Tab-separated table of C-alpha atoms and ligand atoms in Angstrom:
chain	number	residue	atom	x	y	z
D	1	MET	CA	16.483	9.686	7.002
D	2	ASN	CA	18.838	10.756	4.101
D	3	ASP	CA	16.719	9.187	1.476
D	4	LEU	CA	13.268	10.817	1.684
D	5	ALA	CA	12.514	11.094	-1.889
D	6	TRP	CA	9.176	9.803	-3.399
D	7	LEU	CA	7.850	9.586	-6.918
D	8	LYS	CA	5.078	11.981	-7.825
D	9	ASN	CA	4.248	10.494	-11.254
D	10	ALA	CA	2.475	7.470	-9.806
D	11	TRP	CA	-0.826	6.114	-8.645
D	12	TYR	CA	-1.219	5.769	-5.001
D	13	VAL	CA	-3.988	4.381	-2.934
D	14	ALA	CA	-5.759	6.881	-1.037
D	15	MET	CA	-8.323	4.788	0.920
D	16	LEU	CA	-10.591	1.653	0.594
D	17	SER	CA	-13.637	2.087	-1.284
D	18	ALA	CA	-15.729	0.377	1.329
D	19	ASP	CA	-14.641	3.661	3.600
D	20	LEU	CA	-15.940	5.975	1.163
D	21	GLU	CA	-19.580	6.855	1.756
D	22	ALA	CA	-21.230	9.025	-0.841
D	23	GLY	CA	-22.154	12.410	0.279
D	24	LYS	CA	-19.428	12.623	2.821
D	25	ILE	CA	-15.934	14.411	2.704
D	26	TYR	CA	-12.697	12.569	3.565
D	27	LYS	CA	-9.553	14.100	4.272
D	28	ARG	CA	-6.324	12.652	3.062
D	29	THR	CA	-2.650	13.622	2.880
D	30	ILE	CA	-0.454	11.934	0.184
D	31	LEU	CA	3.104	12.924	-0.505
D	32	ASN	CA	2.630	15.791	2.114
D	33	GLU	CA	-0.307	17.180	-0.149
D	34	GLY	CA	-3.530	17.550	1.536
D	35	MET	CA	-6.749	16.701	-0.278
D	36	VAL	CA	-10.392	16.047	0.047
D	37	ILE	CA	-12.003	12.989	-1.535
D	38	TYR	CA	-15.651	12.487	-1.973
D	39	ARG	CA	-18.114	10.600	-4.040
D	40	THR	CA	-21.114	12.339	-4.879
D	41	ASP	CA	-24.720	11.110	-4.828
D	42	HIS	CA	-24.495	10.325	-8.527
D	43	GLY	CA	-21.261	8.135	-7.762
D	44	HIS	CA	-18.796	10.463	-9.341
D	45	LEU	CA	-15.477	10.521	-7.548
D	46	VAL	CA	-13.747	13.734	-6.868
D	47	ALA	CA	-10.266	14.654	-5.311
D	48	LEU	CA	-9.399	18.149	-4.697
D	49	GLU	CA	-6.463	20.030	-2.889
D	50	ASP	CA	-7.540	20.817	0.680
D	51	LYS	CA	-7.031	24.386	0.399
D	52	CYS	CA	-9.553	27.069	-0.318
D	53	PRO	CA	-7.758	29.704	-2.657
D	54	HIS	CA	-9.533	32.446	-0.663
D	55	ARG	CA	-7.963	32.522	2.747
D	56	TYR	CA	-6.761	28.949	2.725
D	57	ALA	CA	-9.330	27.473	4.728
D	58	PRO	CA	-9.254	23.699	4.529
D	59	LEU	CA	-12.008	22.397	2.224
D	60	SER	CA	-12.390	19.480	4.334
D	61	MET	CA	-14.201	21.514	6.758
D	62	GLY	CA	-16.811	22.514	4.011
D	63	LYS	CA	-19.745	20.682	2.787
D	64	LEU	CA	-21.097	19.181	-0.340
D	65	CYS	CA	-23.915	21.013	-1.960
D	66	GLY	CA	-25.092	19.313	-5.258
D	67	ASP	CA	-23.791	19.130	-8.798
D	68	ASN	CA	-20.529	17.534	-7.534
D	69	ARG	CA	-19.809	20.847	-5.701
D	70	ILE	CA	-18.039	21.379	-2.418
D	71	ALA	CA	-18.649	24.696	-0.473
D	72	CYS	CA	-16.000	26.336	1.566
D	73	ALA	CA	-17.033	26.627	5.264
D	74	TYR	CA	-15.380	29.962	5.750
D	75	HIS	CA	-17.007	32.406	3.257
D	76	GLY	CA	-18.987	30.112	1.175
D	77	LEU	CA	-17.139	29.875	-2.244
D	78	GLN	CA	-18.305	26.789	-4.241
D	79	PHE	CA	-15.997	24.652	-6.486
D	80	ASP	CA	-16.971	22.101	-8.775
D	81	ALA	CA	-15.196	18.520	-9.572
D	82	THR	CA	-12.640	20.233	-11.519
D	83	GLY	CA	-11.720	22.438	-8.847
D	84	ALA	CA	-13.225	25.603	-10.744
D	85	CYS	CA	-14.930	28.041	-8.333
D	86	VAL	CA	-18.472	28.160	-9.748
D	87	TYR	CA	-20.154	30.489	-7.267
D	88	ASN	CA	-19.243	33.300	-5.199
D	89	PRO	CA	-21.933	34.658	-2.828
D	90	HIS	CA	-20.407	37.965	-2.274
D	91	GLY	CA	-20.666	41.476	-4.017
D	92	ASN	CA	-21.317	41.129	-7.695
D	93	GLY	CA	-20.520	37.326	-7.686
D	94	ARG	CA	-17.524	37.979	-9.840
D	95	ILE	CA	-15.112	35.010	-9.669
D	96	PRO	CA	-11.373	35.956	-9.874
D	97	PRO	CA	-9.215	33.702	-12.066
D	98	ALA	CA	-7.134	32.723	-8.982
D	99	ALA	CA	-10.030	31.207	-7.317
D	100	LYS	CA	-9.229	27.624	-8.481
D	101	VAL	CA	-8.465	24.486	-6.530
D	102	LYS	CA	-6.035	21.817	-7.728
D	103	SER	CA	-7.869	18.699	-8.632
D	104	TYR	CA	-6.313	15.199	-8.879
D	105	LEU	CA	-7.095	12.373	-11.194
D	106	VAL	CA	-8.980	9.694	-9.268
D	107	GLU	CA	-9.849	6.246	-10.073
D	108	GLU	CA	-11.607	3.257	-8.305
D	109	LYS	CA	-10.102	-0.228	-8.940
D	110	TYR	CA	-9.944	-3.361	-6.721
D	111	GLY	CA	-11.937	-2.011	-4.172
D	112	MET	CA	-9.670	0.887	-3.450
D	113	ILE	CA	-9.496	4.568	-4.349
D	114	TRP	CA	-6.355	5.511	-6.498
D	115	VAL	CA	-4.982	9.190	-6.850
D	116	TRP	CA	-2.629	10.176	-9.679
D	117	MET	CA	-0.092	12.445	-7.754
D	118	GLY	CA	1.873	13.568	-10.856
D	119	ASP	CA	1.346	15.961	-13.753
D	120	ALA	CA	-1.740	15.056	-15.602
D	121	ASP	CA	0.240	14.973	-18.895
D	122	ASN	CA	2.292	12.108	-17.608
D	123	VAL	CA	-0.603	10.177	-16.446
D	124	THR	CA	-0.181	6.286	-16.954
D	125	GLU	CA	-2.804	3.438	-16.718
D	126	THR	CA	-3.615	2.404	-13.081
D	127	PRO	CA	-1.820	-0.493	-11.939
D	128	THR	CA	-2.948	-3.866	-12.924
D	129	ILE	CA	-2.758	-6.757	-10.246
D	130	ASP	CA	-3.858	-9.961	-11.877
D	131	PHE	CA	-5.109	-11.801	-9.073
D	132	LEU	CA	-7.395	-8.791	-8.051
D	133	GLU	CA	-9.070	-8.908	-11.468
D	134	PRO	CA	-12.698	-10.294	-11.466
D	135	GLY	CA	-13.211	-13.836	-12.564
D	136	THR	CA	-10.029	-15.434	-11.198
D	137	GLY	CA	-11.935	-17.737	-8.994
D	138	TYR	CA	-9.557	-17.030	-6.131
D	139	LYS	CA	-10.819	-16.540	-2.543
D	140	LEU	CA	-10.378	-12.881	-2.089
D	141	ASN	CA	-9.958	-11.191	1.340
D	142	LYS	CA	-11.686	-8.078	2.022
D	143	PRO	CA	-8.904	-5.181	1.514
D	144	ALA	CA	-7.681	-3.508	4.803
D	145	TYR	CA	-5.170	-0.805	5.745
D	146	LEU	CA	-3.192	0.291	8.523
D	147	HIS	CA	-1.701	3.786	9.336
D	148	MET	CA	1.878	3.635	10.093
D	149	ALA	CA	4.336	5.892	12.006
D	150	THR	CA	6.883	5.058	9.702
D	151	PRO	CA	8.536	6.416	6.434
D	152	TRP	CA	7.321	4.367	3.390
D	153	GLN	CA	10.893	3.328	2.519
D	154	LEU	CA	11.281	1.432	5.687
D	155	ILE	CA	7.947	-0.673	4.798
D	156	ILE	CA	9.356	-1.497	1.355
D	157	ASP	CA	12.673	-2.724	2.769
D	158	ASN	CA	10.722	-4.765	5.148
D	159	LEU	CA	8.728	-6.439	2.325
D	160	VAL	CA	11.587	-6.814	-0.173
D	161	ASP	CA	13.610	-8.724	2.264
D	162	LEU	CA	11.710	-11.478	3.936
D	163	SER	CA	14.660	-12.960	5.807
D	164	HIS	CA	13.368	-11.214	8.761
D	165	VAL	CA	10.216	-13.770	9.017
D	166	SER	CA	12.573	-16.200	10.751
D	167	PHE	CA	13.360	-13.736	13.487
D	168	LEU	CA	10.469	-11.281	13.948
D	169	HIS	CA	7.707	-13.673	12.880
D	170	ASP	CA	9.364	-16.780	14.236
D	171	GLY	CA	6.917	-19.632	14.394
D	172	LEU	CA	4.168	-17.530	12.523
D	173	LEU	CA	5.750	-16.784	9.047
D	174	GLY	CA	9.163	-18.187	9.381
D	175	GLY	CA	11.425	-20.453	11.272
D	176	ALA	CA	14.832	-21.271	12.292
D	177	ASP	CA	15.278	-23.871	9.177
D	178	MET	CA	14.688	-21.082	6.756
D	179	ILE	CA	17.709	-19.032	7.993
D	180	GLY	CA	20.331	-18.929	5.269
D	181	THR	CA	18.175	-19.187	2.350
D	182	ARG	CA	19.486	-17.114	-0.397
D	183	ASN	CA	17.507	-14.078	-1.991
D	184	GLN	CA	17.459	-14.418	-5.784
D	185	LEU	CA	17.101	-11.179	-7.468
D	186	VAL	CA	15.921	-10.581	-11.072
D	187	GLN	CA	15.366	-7.116	-12.490
D	188	SER	CA	12.952	-6.213	-15.331
D	189	GLY	CA	12.745	-2.666	-16.112
D	190	ASN	CA	11.699	-0.735	-13.062
D	191	THR	CA	10.399	-3.929	-11.346
D	192	ILE	CA	12.287	-6.477	-9.307
D	193	THR	CA	11.599	-9.818	-8.093
D	194	VAL	CA	13.318	-11.294	-5.210
D	195	SER	CA	12.590	-15.060	-4.384
D	196	ARG	CA	13.498	-17.403	-1.767
D	197	THR	CA	12.883	-21.158	-2.038
D	198	MET	CA	12.940	-23.157	1.119
D	199	PRO	CA	12.770	-26.920	0.673
D	200	ASN	CA	11.436	-29.431	3.277
D	201	VAL	CA	11.084	-26.874	6.172
D	202	ARG	CA	8.853	-27.137	9.280
D	203	PRO	CA	5.887	-25.059	8.139
D	204	PRO	CA	5.261	-21.865	10.312
D	205	GLU	CA	1.749	-21.419	11.493
D	206	TYR	CA	0.501	-19.367	8.504
D	207	SER	CA	1.852	-21.757	5.867
D	208	ASP	CA	0.534	-24.778	7.706
D	209	LEU	CA	-2.981	-23.321	8.121
D	210	ILE	CA	-3.303	-22.513	4.333
D	211	PHE	CA	-2.048	-26.145	3.517
D	212	HIS	CA	-2.777	-29.258	5.420
D	213	ALA	CA	-2.622	-27.796	8.770
D	214	ASP	CA	-0.873	-31.007	10.148
D	215	GLY	CA	2.436	-29.550	11.003
D	216	ARG	CA	4.330	-31.864	8.421
D	217	PRO	CA	7.402	-30.354	6.492
D	218	VAL	CA	6.743	-28.531	3.291
D	219	ASP	CA	8.550	-26.852	0.423
D	220	LYS	CA	7.990	-23.155	0.754
D	221	GLN	CA	8.675	-20.279	-1.494
D	222	HIS	CA	8.366	-16.522	-1.214
D	223	VAL	CA	8.264	-14.408	-4.370
D	224	VAL	CA	8.262	-10.646	-3.863
D	225	LYS	CA	7.772	-8.157	-6.739
D	226	TRP	CA	8.288	-4.651	-6.304
D	227	ILE	CA	6.837	-2.401	-8.705
D	228	ALA	CA	7.992	1.114	-8.596
D	229	PRO	CA	7.354	3.019	-6.683
D	230	SER	CA	5.617	1.482	-3.797
D	231	ILE	CA	3.678	-1.638	-4.870
D	232	ILE	CA	4.667	-4.952	-3.398
D	233	LEU	CA	3.187	-8.144	-4.815
D	234	LEU	CA	4.043	-11.067	-2.619
D	235	ASP	CA	3.360	-14.945	-3.354
D	236	ILE	CA	3.785	-17.419	-0.717
D	237	ASN	CA	3.745	-20.866	-2.280
D	238	VAL	CA	3.452	-24.092	-0.012
D	239	THR	CA	3.621	-27.781	-1.512
D	240	SER	CA	4.411	-31.197	-0.054
D	241	PRO	CA	8.340	-31.867	-0.360
D	242	GLY	CA	9.238	-32.297	-4.021
D	243	ALA	CA	5.808	-31.691	-5.451
D	244	SER	CA	5.249	-29.262	-8.239
D	245	ARG	CA	3.766	-25.720	-7.409
D	246	ASP	CA	0.475	-26.539	-8.941
D	247	GLU	CA	0.011	-29.325	-6.543
D	248	GLY	CA	0.173	-27.081	-3.647
D	249	THR	CA	-1.522	-23.940	-2.318
D	250	GLY	CA	-0.595	-20.417	-2.040
D	251	VAL	CA	-1.501	-16.703	-1.123
D	252	HIS	CA	-1.175	-13.772	-3.539
D	253	ALA	CA	-0.930	-10.676	-1.541
D	254	ALA	CA	-0.793	-7.026	-2.583
D	255	HIS	CA	0.936	-4.535	-0.135
D	256	LEU	CA	0.285	-1.133	-1.465
D	257	ILE	CA	2.196	1.609	0.234
D	258	THR	CA	1.291	5.165	0.185
D	259	PRO	CA	3.581	7.887	1.725
D	260	GLU	CA	1.462	10.251	3.786
D	261	THR	CA	4.422	12.358	4.946
D	262	GLU	CA	8.047	12.021	5.220
D	263	ALA	CA	7.533	10.323	8.708
D	264	THR	CA	4.070	8.382	8.192
D	265	SER	CA	2.476	6.086	5.615
D	266	PHE	CA	-0.710	4.220	4.677
D	267	TYR	CA	-0.341	0.421	4.309
D	268	HIS	CA	-3.151	-1.059	2.022
D	269	PHE	CA	-3.370	-4.750	1.977
D	270	ALA	CA	-5.389	-7.240	-0.253
D	271	ALA	CA	-4.900	-10.996	-0.579
D	272	ALA	CA	-6.263	-13.988	-2.425
D	273	ARG	CA	-5.785	-17.714	-1.757
D	274	TRP	CA	-5.611	-20.331	-4.557
D	275	GLY	CA	-5.379	-24.142	-4.524
D	276	LEU	CA	-7.587	-24.316	-1.531
D	277	ILE	CA	-7.398	-27.608	0.615
D	278	GLU	CA	-10.772	-29.257	0.660
D	279	ARG	CA	-12.444	-28.796	4.019
D	280	SER	CA	-15.974	-28.255	5.354
D	281	PRO	CA	-17.218	-24.753	5.271
D	282	GLN	CA	-17.134	-24.657	9.035
D	283	GLU	CA	-13.414	-25.783	9.016
D	284	GLU	CA	-12.791	-23.387	6.354
D	285	GLU	CA	-14.255	-20.519	8.333
D	286	GLU	CA	-12.109	-21.421	11.282
D	287	ILE	CA	-9.040	-21.437	9.248
D	288	GLU	CA	-9.704	-18.282	7.597
D	289	ALA	CA	-10.254	-16.631	11.005
D	290	ARG	CA	-7.016	-18.013	12.418
D	291	LEU	CA	-5.189	-16.846	9.040
D	292	ALA	CA	-6.671	-13.377	9.667
D	293	ALA	CA	-5.552	-13.317	13.340
D	294	ALA	CA	-1.986	-14.399	12.138
D	295	ARG	CA	-1.843	-11.617	9.623
D	296	ARG	CA	-3.071	-9.108	12.203
D	297	LYS	CA	-0.454	-10.337	14.711
D	298	ALA	CA	2.403	-10.154	12.069
D	299	PHE	CA	1.556	-6.706	10.776
D	300	ALA	CA	0.207	-4.897	13.834
D	301	GLU	CA	2.165	-6.309	16.644
D	302	GLN	CA	5.460	-7.359	14.994
D	303	ASP	CA	6.324	-5.434	11.757
D	304	GLU	CA	4.551	-2.251	12.708
D	305	PRO	CA	6.277	-1.837	16.040
D	306	MET	CA	9.573	-2.979	14.792
D	307	MET	CA	9.435	-0.154	12.031
D	308	ARG	CA	8.199	2.346	14.288
D	309	ALA	CA	11.120	1.644	16.748
D	310	GLN	CA	13.538	1.523	13.940
D	311	TYR	CA	12.426	5.037	12.754
D	312	GLU	CA	12.819	6.510	16.343
D	313	VAL	CA	16.535	5.138	16.426
D	314	ILE	CA	17.071	6.773	12.850
D	315	LYS	CA	15.488	10.139	14.194
D	316	ARG	CA	17.667	10.041	17.389
D	317	TYR	CA	20.610	9.978	14.983
D	318	GLY	CA	19.311	13.078	13.215
D	319	GLY	CA	17.767	11.148	10.321
D	320	GLU	CA	21.097	9.483	9.389
D	321	PHE	CA	20.566	6.122	7.904
D	322	LYS	CA	23.608	4.396	6.680
D	323	PRO	CA	22.905	0.721	6.945
D	324	ALA	CA	25.755	-1.906	7.163
D	325	MET	CA	24.840	-4.160	4.264
D	326	LEU	CA	24.452	-7.899	4.349
D	327	ASP	CA	24.029	-10.632	1.494
D	328	ILE	CA	20.106	-10.301	2.215
D	329	ASP	CA	20.047	-6.689	1.070
D	330	VAL	CA	20.274	-7.374	-2.520
D	331	GLY	CA	16.673	-6.444	-3.042
D	332	VAL	CA	16.878	-3.494	-0.780
D	333	VAL	CA	19.725	-2.045	-2.380
D	334	ARG	CA	18.346	-2.454	-5.980
D	335	TRP	CA	14.929	-1.030	-5.512
D	336	ARG	CA	16.386	2.084	-3.726
D	337	ARG	CA	18.690	2.584	-6.577
D	338	ILE	CA	15.926	2.107	-9.125
D	339	LEU	CA	13.998	4.761	-7.105
D	340	ALA	CA	16.572	7.176	-6.974
D	341	ASP	CA	17.155	7.032	-10.634
D	342	LEU	CA	13.377	7.602	-11.321
D	343	VAL	CA	13.193	10.426	-8.910
D	344	ALA	CA	16.348	12.098	-10.404
D	345	LYS	CA	14.778	11.863	-13.842
D	346	GLU	CA	11.303	13.270	-12.482
D	347	LEU	CA	13.286	16.191	-11.119
D	348	ALA	CA	15.588	16.763	-14.026
G	401	FES	S1	-11.377	30.914	2.975
G	401	FES	FE1	-12.739	29.746	1.643
G	401	FES	S2	-14.370	31.075	0.989
G	401	FES	FE2	-13.050	32.359	2.187
G	402	FE2	FE1	7.118	-8.747	8.219
């Protein structure tokens, strides 16, 4: 692709908290940088470059050895949580100044492990996602993730422009009577919001399930917020035709995209439902299982194969990607322009 840039000064989700067992070493690549992530027995989180400064053995092959330390598997140097070498078992035990590993700022929030990939001097607060804050009363799904053989930009394109739901997810997330709805774009700083309002449409399966599950027409709205560089917050609102939003129901979803390499990405996902329709616990459980199946189908069987195939075509043409633009691409054009400006500033 001719637009491979990514922003370094940002927090990216490295993994789910639930997958991070204390005392174990996890290997991750973010923005092409290999790192090890671990949680010590005392609960301290550590993220270090996956490269021993001695002979470049990956530290991910090493082991944890107390005091937040990791020991290289090759010749036994030990590093603390800041990446400083604190033990050399050889000779007089002298530690050369170059024996230092890069350490990353790492935070745990919303059941996910976030890593700051930029300079420590530029660090910002970790992103705030209101619906994931404690005490909202929303019904939260357990966060999940997919590994994608797709450049991260194609995933953002996919989410910023949801006109594809009537084609790729026909019947599941969209339908024929939603085609032609305009994307309304609003920009505020480095954030864009793209919304589509679809009055009196036949509800696709997902919207029907979160509402009355009776197939009757609904007013439906998608509000997609892109927060630079790679956070997408998507609201799906469903009401009876003509009713106000508060009388309906909806889903808040966070799609958190982490570039792994130029060609691959991690796609983390968390969602919460509000305005739940009154149902028996058993009915609700059934609905929840069907919603989970619908999401899985949409992501894993429809979006993921499409984006992977799209990338295969792009590669076949030597990485050239010069899309013919349509009306639906207002958001796609804008987020890419904002990102290009941010990257240019970062590199300046
Ligand atoms: S390569 Fe790590 S101690 Fe030698
Ligand atoms: Fe999709």
